[in-house]
Each structure stands twice: as C-alpha cells, then as structure tokens.
mmCIF file of C-alpha atoms in Angstrom:
data_model
loop_
_atom_site.group_PDB
_atom_site.id
_atom_site.type_symbol
_atom_site.label_atom_id
_atom_site.label_comp_id
_atom_site.label_asym_id
_atom_site.label_seq_id
_atom_site.Cartn_x
_atom_site.Cartn_y
_atom_site.Cartn_z
ATOM 1 C CA LYS A 1 49.141 -39.466 -62.782
ATOM 2 C CA LYS A 2 48.647 -42.268 -65.318
ATOM 3 C CA GLU A 3 46.126 -40.167 -67.217
ATOM 4 C CA ALA A 4 48.573 -37.222 -67.366
ATOM 5 C CA MET A 5 51.299 -39.518 -68.724
ATOM 6 C CA LYS A 6 48.871 -40.951 -71.276
ATOM 7 C CA ALA A 7 47.789 -37.458 -72.377
ATOM 8 C CA HIS A 8 51.427 -36.391 -72.635
ATOM 9 C CA LYS A 9 52.280 -39.419 -74.827
ATOM 10 C CA GLN A 10 49.245 -38.746 -77.031
ATOM 11 C CA ALA A 11 50.320 -35.095 -77.424
ATOM 12 C CA GLU A 12 53.853 -36.189 -78.356
ATOM 13 C CA LYS A 13 52.487 -38.680 -80.886
ATOM 14 C CA ALA A 14 50.178 -36.034 -82.382
ATOM 15 C CA ALA A 15 53.100 -33.595 -82.658
ATOM 16 C CA LYS A 16 55.248 -36.254 -84.374
ATOM 17 C CA ASP A 17 52.401 -37.142 -86.739
ATOM 18 C CA ALA A 18 51.870 -33.443 -87.572
ATOM 19 C CA GLU A 19 55.609 -32.988 -88.179
ATOM 20 C CA LYS A 20 55.666 -36.084 -90.402
ATOM 21 C CA ALA A 21 52.641 -34.815 -92.363
ATOM 22 C CA ALA A 22 54.280 -31.380 -92.786
ATOM 23 C CA ARG A 23 57.495 -32.999 -94.095
ATOM 24 C CA LYS A 24 55.459 -35.119 -96.515
ATOM 25 C CA ALA A 25 53.486 -32.062 -97.738
ATOM 26 C CA LYS A 26 56.709 -30.080 -98.141
ATOM 27 C CA LYS A 27 58.285 -32.954 -100.085
ATOM 28 C CA GLN A 28 55.224 -33.181 -102.365
ATOM 29 C CA PHE A 29 55.225 -29.398 -102.864
ATOM 30 C CA ARG A 30 58.938 -29.446 -103.644
ATOM 31 C CA ALA A 31 58.530 -32.331 -106.110
ATOM 32 C CA GLY A 32 55.833 -30.322 -107.934
ATOM 33 C CA LEU A 33 58.052 -27.256 -108.490
ATOM 34 C CA SER A 34 59.345 -26.753 -112.017
ATOM 35 C CA SER A 35 60.231 -23.939 -114.420
ATOM 36 C CA ALA A 36 60.750 -23.756 -118.163
ATOM 37 C CA PHE A 37 62.752 -21.101 -120.006
ATOM 38 C CA VAL A 38 60.504 -19.432 -122.623
ATOM 39 C CA LYS A 39 62.595 -16.603 -124.133
ATOM 40 C CA ASP A 40 64.945 -13.669 -123.592
ATOM 41 C CA VAL A 41 62.875 -10.525 -123.066
ATOM 42 C CA THR A 42 65.817 -8.089 -123.054
ATOM 43 C CA TYR A 43 69.357 -8.382 -124.438
ATOM 44 C CA GLU A 44 69.236 -11.516 -126.568
ATOM 45 C CA ASP A 45 72.351 -13.679 -126.392
ATOM 46 C CA GLY A 46 75.355 -12.176 -128.177
ATOM 47 C CA VAL A 47 74.021 -8.605 -128.265
ATOM 48 C CA GLU A 48 76.665 -5.855 -128.310
ATOM 49 C CA VAL A 49 76.799 -3.600 -125.261
ATOM 50 C CA GLU A 50 79.372 -0.930 -124.349
ATOM 51 C CA VAL A 51 82.040 -2.004 -121.861
ATOM 52 C CA GLY A 52 81.553 -1.009 -118.234
ATOM 53 C CA THR A 53 77.783 -0.457 -118.467
ATOM 54 C CA LYS A 54 75.022 -1.926 -116.301
ATOM 55 C CA ILE A 55 72.115 -3.676 -117.976
ATOM 56 C CA THR A 56 68.917 -5.284 -116.743
ATOM 57 C CA LYS A 57 68.603 -8.754 -118.239
ATOM 58 C CA THR A 58 65.057 -10.173 -118.254
ATOM 59 C CA TRP A 59 63.924 -13.718 -119.043
ATOM 60 C CA LEU A 60 60.392 -15.050 -119.524
ATOM 61 C CA LEU A 61 59.839 -18.261 -117.534
ATOM 62 C CA LYS A 62 56.858 -20.595 -117.265
ATOM 63 C CA ASN A 63 55.680 -22.474 -114.201
ATOM 64 C CA ASP A 64 55.381 -25.886 -115.873
ATOM 65 C CA GLY A 65 55.052 -27.788 -112.603
ATOM 66 C CA VAL A 66 52.045 -28.675 -110.445
ATOM 67 C CA SER A 67 52.995 -26.534 -107.439
ATOM 68 C CA PRO A 68 52.546 -22.754 -107.420
ATOM 69 C CA TRP A 69 55.542 -20.465 -107.079
ATOM 70 C CA THR A 70 55.141 -18.839 -103.683
ATOM 71 C CA SER A 71 57.016 -15.966 -102.083
ATOM 72 C CA GLU A 72 59.561 -18.569 -100.909
ATOM 73 C CA VAL A 73 60.749 -19.132 -104.509
ATOM 74 C CA TYR A 74 63.827 -17.045 -105.339
ATOM 75 C CA LEU A 75 66.478 -16.604 -108.043
ATOM 76 C CA GLY A 76 69.786 -18.336 -107.451
ATOM 77 C CA LYS A 77 73.133 -18.050 -109.242
ATOM 78 C CA GLN A 78 75.451 -21.041 -109.405
ATOM 79 C CA THR A 79 79.136 -20.135 -109.092
ATOM 80 C CA LYS A 80 81.939 -22.594 -108.375
ATOM 81 C CA GLY A 81 79.463 -25.319 -107.390
ATOM 82 C CA LYS A 82 77.652 -23.104 -104.865
ATOM 83 C CA LEU A 83 74.095 -21.853 -105.239
ATOM 84 C CA ASN A 84 73.834 -18.233 -104.055
ATOM 85 C CA PRO A 85 70.627 -16.198 -103.831
ATOM 86 C CA VAL A 86 70.421 -13.081 -106.031
ATOM 87 C CA SER A 87 69.233 -10.356 -103.676
ATOM 88 C CA ASP A 88 68.260 -7.712 -106.261
ATOM 89 C CA SER A 89 65.809 -9.992 -108.095
ATOM 90 C CA LYS A 90 62.206 -10.950 -107.355
ATOM 91 C CA VAL A 91 60.466 -14.041 -108.708
ATOM 92 C CA PRO A 92 56.747 -13.544 -109.398
ATOM 93 C CA GLU A 93 54.232 -15.708 -107.572
ATOM 94 C CA LEU A 94 52.707 -17.877 -110.316
ATOM 95 C CA LEU A 95 50.152 -20.645 -110.536
ATOM 96 C CA PRO A 96 50.992 -23.712 -112.630
ATOM 97 C CA GLY A 97 50.808 -23.023 -116.383
ATOM 98 C CA LYS A 98 51.372 -19.261 -116.033
ATOM 99 C CA GLU A 99 54.349 -17.217 -117.317
ATOM 100 C CA GLY A 100 56.266 -14.427 -115.621
ATOM 101 C CA GLU A 101 59.398 -12.319 -116.015
ATOM 102 C CA VAL A 102 62.538 -12.597 -113.902
ATOM 103 C CA SER A 103 65.180 -9.842 -114.090
ATOM 104 C CA VAL A 104 68.686 -9.313 -112.809
ATOM 105 C CA THR A 105 71.120 -6.376 -113.028
ATOM 106 C CA LEU A 106 74.424 -7.218 -114.703
ATOM 107 C CA SER A 107 77.613 -5.127 -114.708
ATOM 108 C CA LEU A 108 79.744 -5.560 -117.816
ATOM 109 C CA PRO A 109 83.532 -5.743 -117.489
ATOM 110 C CA SER A 110 85.709 -2.845 -118.585
ATOM 111 C CA LYS A 111 87.407 -4.875 -121.310
ATOM 112 C CA GLU A 112 86.116 -5.940 -124.715
ATOM 113 C CA GLY A 113 85.072 -9.489 -125.496
ATOM 114 C CA LYS A 114 82.293 -12.057 -125.292
ATOM 115 C CA PHE A 115 81.060 -12.789 -121.775
ATOM 116 C CA ARG A 116 78.679 -15.386 -120.327
ATOM 117 C CA THR A 117 77.121 -15.190 -116.890
ATOM 118 C CA PRO A 118 77.037 -18.138 -114.524
ATOM 119 C CA ASN A 119 73.890 -20.288 -114.665
ATOM 120 C CA PHE A 120 70.771 -18.971 -112.965
ATOM 121 C CA PHE A 121 68.053 -21.210 -111.484
ATOM 122 C CA LEU A 122 64.846 -20.801 -109.564
ATOM 123 C CA CYS A 123 65.244 -22.095 -106.017
ATOM 124 C CA HIS A 124 63.158 -23.109 -103.029
ATOM 125 C CA ASP A 125 64.469 -23.971 -99.588
ATOM 126 C CA GLY A 126 68.096 -23.966 -100.801
ATOM 127 C CA LYS A 127 67.481 -26.336 -103.716
ATOM 128 C CA LYS A 128 67.318 -25.449 -107.411
ATOM 129 C CA PHE A 129 64.578 -26.590 -109.766
ATOM 130 C CA GLY A 130 63.648 -26.339 -113.453
ATOM 131 C CA ASP A 131 65.597 -25.045 -116.442
ATOM 132 C CA ARG A 132 68.866 -23.172 -116.112
ATOM 133 C CA PHE A 133 69.251 -19.863 -117.943
ATOM 134 C CA TRP A 134 72.047 -17.336 -118.491
ATOM 135 C CA ALA A 135 73.080 -14.243 -120.451
ATOM 136 C CA THR A 136 75.761 -13.901 -123.120
ATOM 137 C CA VAL A 137 76.840 -10.406 -124.229
ATOM 138 C CA THR A 138 79.607 -8.947 -126.342
ATOM 139 C CA ALA A 139 81.284 -5.961 -124.690
ATOM 140 C CA ILE A 140 82.451 -3.350 -127.208
ATOM 141 C CA LYS A 141 84.256 -0.012 -127.036
ATOM 142 C CA PRO A 142 81.988 3.029 -126.604
ATOM 143 C CA LYS A 143 81.038 4.811 -129.784
ATOM 144 C CA SER A 144 82.366 8.333 -129.399
ATOM 145 C CA ALA A 145 81.203 11.341 -131.390
ATOM 146 C CA ASP A 146 84.774 12.693 -131.292
ATOM 147 C CA LYS A 147 86.079 9.552 -132.966
ATOM 148 C CA ASP A 148 83.385 9.758 -135.655
ATOM 149 C CA LEU A 149 84.336 13.366 -136.365
ATOM 150 C CA ALA A 150 87.993 12.386 -136.629
ATOM 151 C CA LYS A 151 87.125 10.183 -139.612
ATOM 152 C CA VAL A 152 85.884 13.182 -141.621
ATOM 153 C CA PRO A 153 88.681 14.352 -143.965
ATOM 154 C CA VAL A 154 89.968 17.841 -143.381
ATOM 155 C CA GLU A 155 91.212 19.811 -146.362
ATOM 156 C CA ASP A 156 94.590 21.515 -146.147
ATOM 157 C CA LYS A 157 93.403 24.617 -147.943
ATOM 158 C CA PRO A 158 90.792 26.845 -146.354
ATOM 159 C CA LYS A 159 87.504 26.932 -148.235
ATOM 160 C CA LYS A 160 86.691 30.038 -150.226
ATOM 161 C CA SER A 161 83.546 32.030 -149.670
ATOM 162 C CA TYR A 162 81.051 32.569 -152.466
ATOM 163 C CA SER A 163 82.266 36.108 -153.047
ATOM 164 C CA GLN A 164 85.881 34.867 -153.323
ATOM 165 C CA VAL A 165 84.868 32.235 -155.894
ATOM 166 C CA THR A 166 82.941 34.767 -157.978
ATOM 167 C CA LYS A 167 85.812 37.205 -157.776
ATOM 168 C CA ASP A 168 88.299 34.534 -158.924
ATOM 169 C CA SER A 169 86.035 33.450 -161.784
ATOM 170 C CA VAL A 170 85.905 36.911 -163.325
ATOM 171 C CA SER A 171 88.511 37.273 -166.042
ATOM 172 C CA LYS A 172 91.439 39.641 -165.645
ATOM 173 C CA ALA A 173 89.953 41.818 -168.354
ATOM 174 C CA ASP A 174 86.972 42.433 -166.147
ATOM 175 C CA ALA A 175 89.152 43.171 -163.110
ATOM 176 C CA LYS A 176 88.919 46.914 -163.639
ATOM 177 C CA GLN A 177 85.130 46.783 -163.914
ATOM 178 C CA LYS A 178 84.993 44.496 -160.892
ATOM 179 C CA ALA A 179 86.843 47.007 -158.743
ATOM 180 C CA ASP A 180 83.886 49.391 -158.992
ATOM 181 C CA VAL A 181 81.402 46.753 -157.864
ATOM 182 C CA LYS A 182 80.767 46.501 -154.147
ATOM 183 C CA GLU A 183 80.363 43.050 -152.578
ATOM 184 C CA PRO A 184 76.670 42.038 -152.555
ATOM 185 C CA LEU A 185 74.790 40.954 -149.468
ATOM 186 C CA GLY A 186 73.054 37.974 -151.080
ATOM 187 C CA ALA A 187 73.072 36.161 -154.381
ATOM 188 C CA HIS A 188 74.956 37.904 -157.103
ATOM 189 C CA PHE A 189 74.550 37.427 -160.835
ATOM 190 C CA VAL A 190 77.999 37.189 -162.396
ATOM 191 C CA ARG A 191 77.330 36.420 -166.044
ATOM 192 C CA ASP A 192 75.117 34.385 -168.339
ATOM 193 C CA VAL A 193 76.763 31.316 -169.844
ATOM 194 C CA ASN A 194 75.386 29.576 -172.942
ATOM 195 C CA PHE A 195 76.333 26.136 -174.203
#
C-alpha cells in the first residue's frame, strides 16, 4: 500500500513537472513571436475605389521573431478594445526571417468619403503580437458611361449629309444643271477650286 501511494505521488509530481515545463515552453514560444509590416501589396493607402464594392486587401508581413508562425497564428481585428479573429483570412506558416502575405476581404460603404479600417494584428492564443496594420481607402461614385456621354455637347440642328452639303454649295445658277444630276453612291467631284 505504501508503494502504491509513493508511485501515485511520483506520478502526480511528474504530471505537475510536465505541466510546468509545457507552460514554460509555451511562454518562451509566445515571447519569441513577432511580426513586422513590410508593405501594402494591394490597394495602397488612400486609393480610390467605387462605393459599395468588395476588395481584397493584402499586406506583406515578415516574421521578425525567433519563433515560427504555426497554424495556431491567426489574423485578429481590434474593434472597441476587443480582439476578434478574422475568419476569412489565413496566416501563412513562416519560419523566422521569412515573409508572407496576409489578405482580408473588405466591403466599402455605400457613401463617398475616406475610410480607415480598424487595426489588424497577428494573434496567438488570444493575444496579439507584432506590428499593427490597416487599410485606408477613398470611396468614390461609380464612373458611368451614361454620365460621360451626357457631357458630350449635342447640336440643336441636325447634321447634313455629304450630298446635302454638296447640293447647298452649288450656286443657284447651277441649280438647273444640278437637277439633271442623280445623287452619287460614293465620292462626288463638285468643282475644282484654285487659289
């Protein structure tokens, strides 16, 4: 019975030691996580985009820490002090020193103006790490072909055809001779003019 109790205590101590070692390893891993913003890959800040459209914003990030980014690293969005995971985004698994792209789908509002997203962070186990990054876009009215056509001036008078112009340019004295001439199907020589 004493030996069973001793074995049980040793097993409990081993389990506590293993749990303590796992917490220490997790803390070291977490302390080694970092990210650095490198550049905007798509839609640089301030770019004009039509109102009401959806865009895919992509950033290039670098793992500048000592811990690799595992499948447990995810994109988080900070709104009103809360850090929420972004479900439609995947963070690449990267070794330290490597770069990778992170994308998110953004829906623009239906009104014009300059808009900035909340801050995005990379996260692990509910905690953010590294640089924050965001998107800034200017929502503009859609460019419509109908509106562009409306800018083209419209003349009040209908345009004359070539045959009407040539008929009008012939003097009244030639009117009688012109009456005998049938309208041509192509180019028509009216008269030679010398300067």
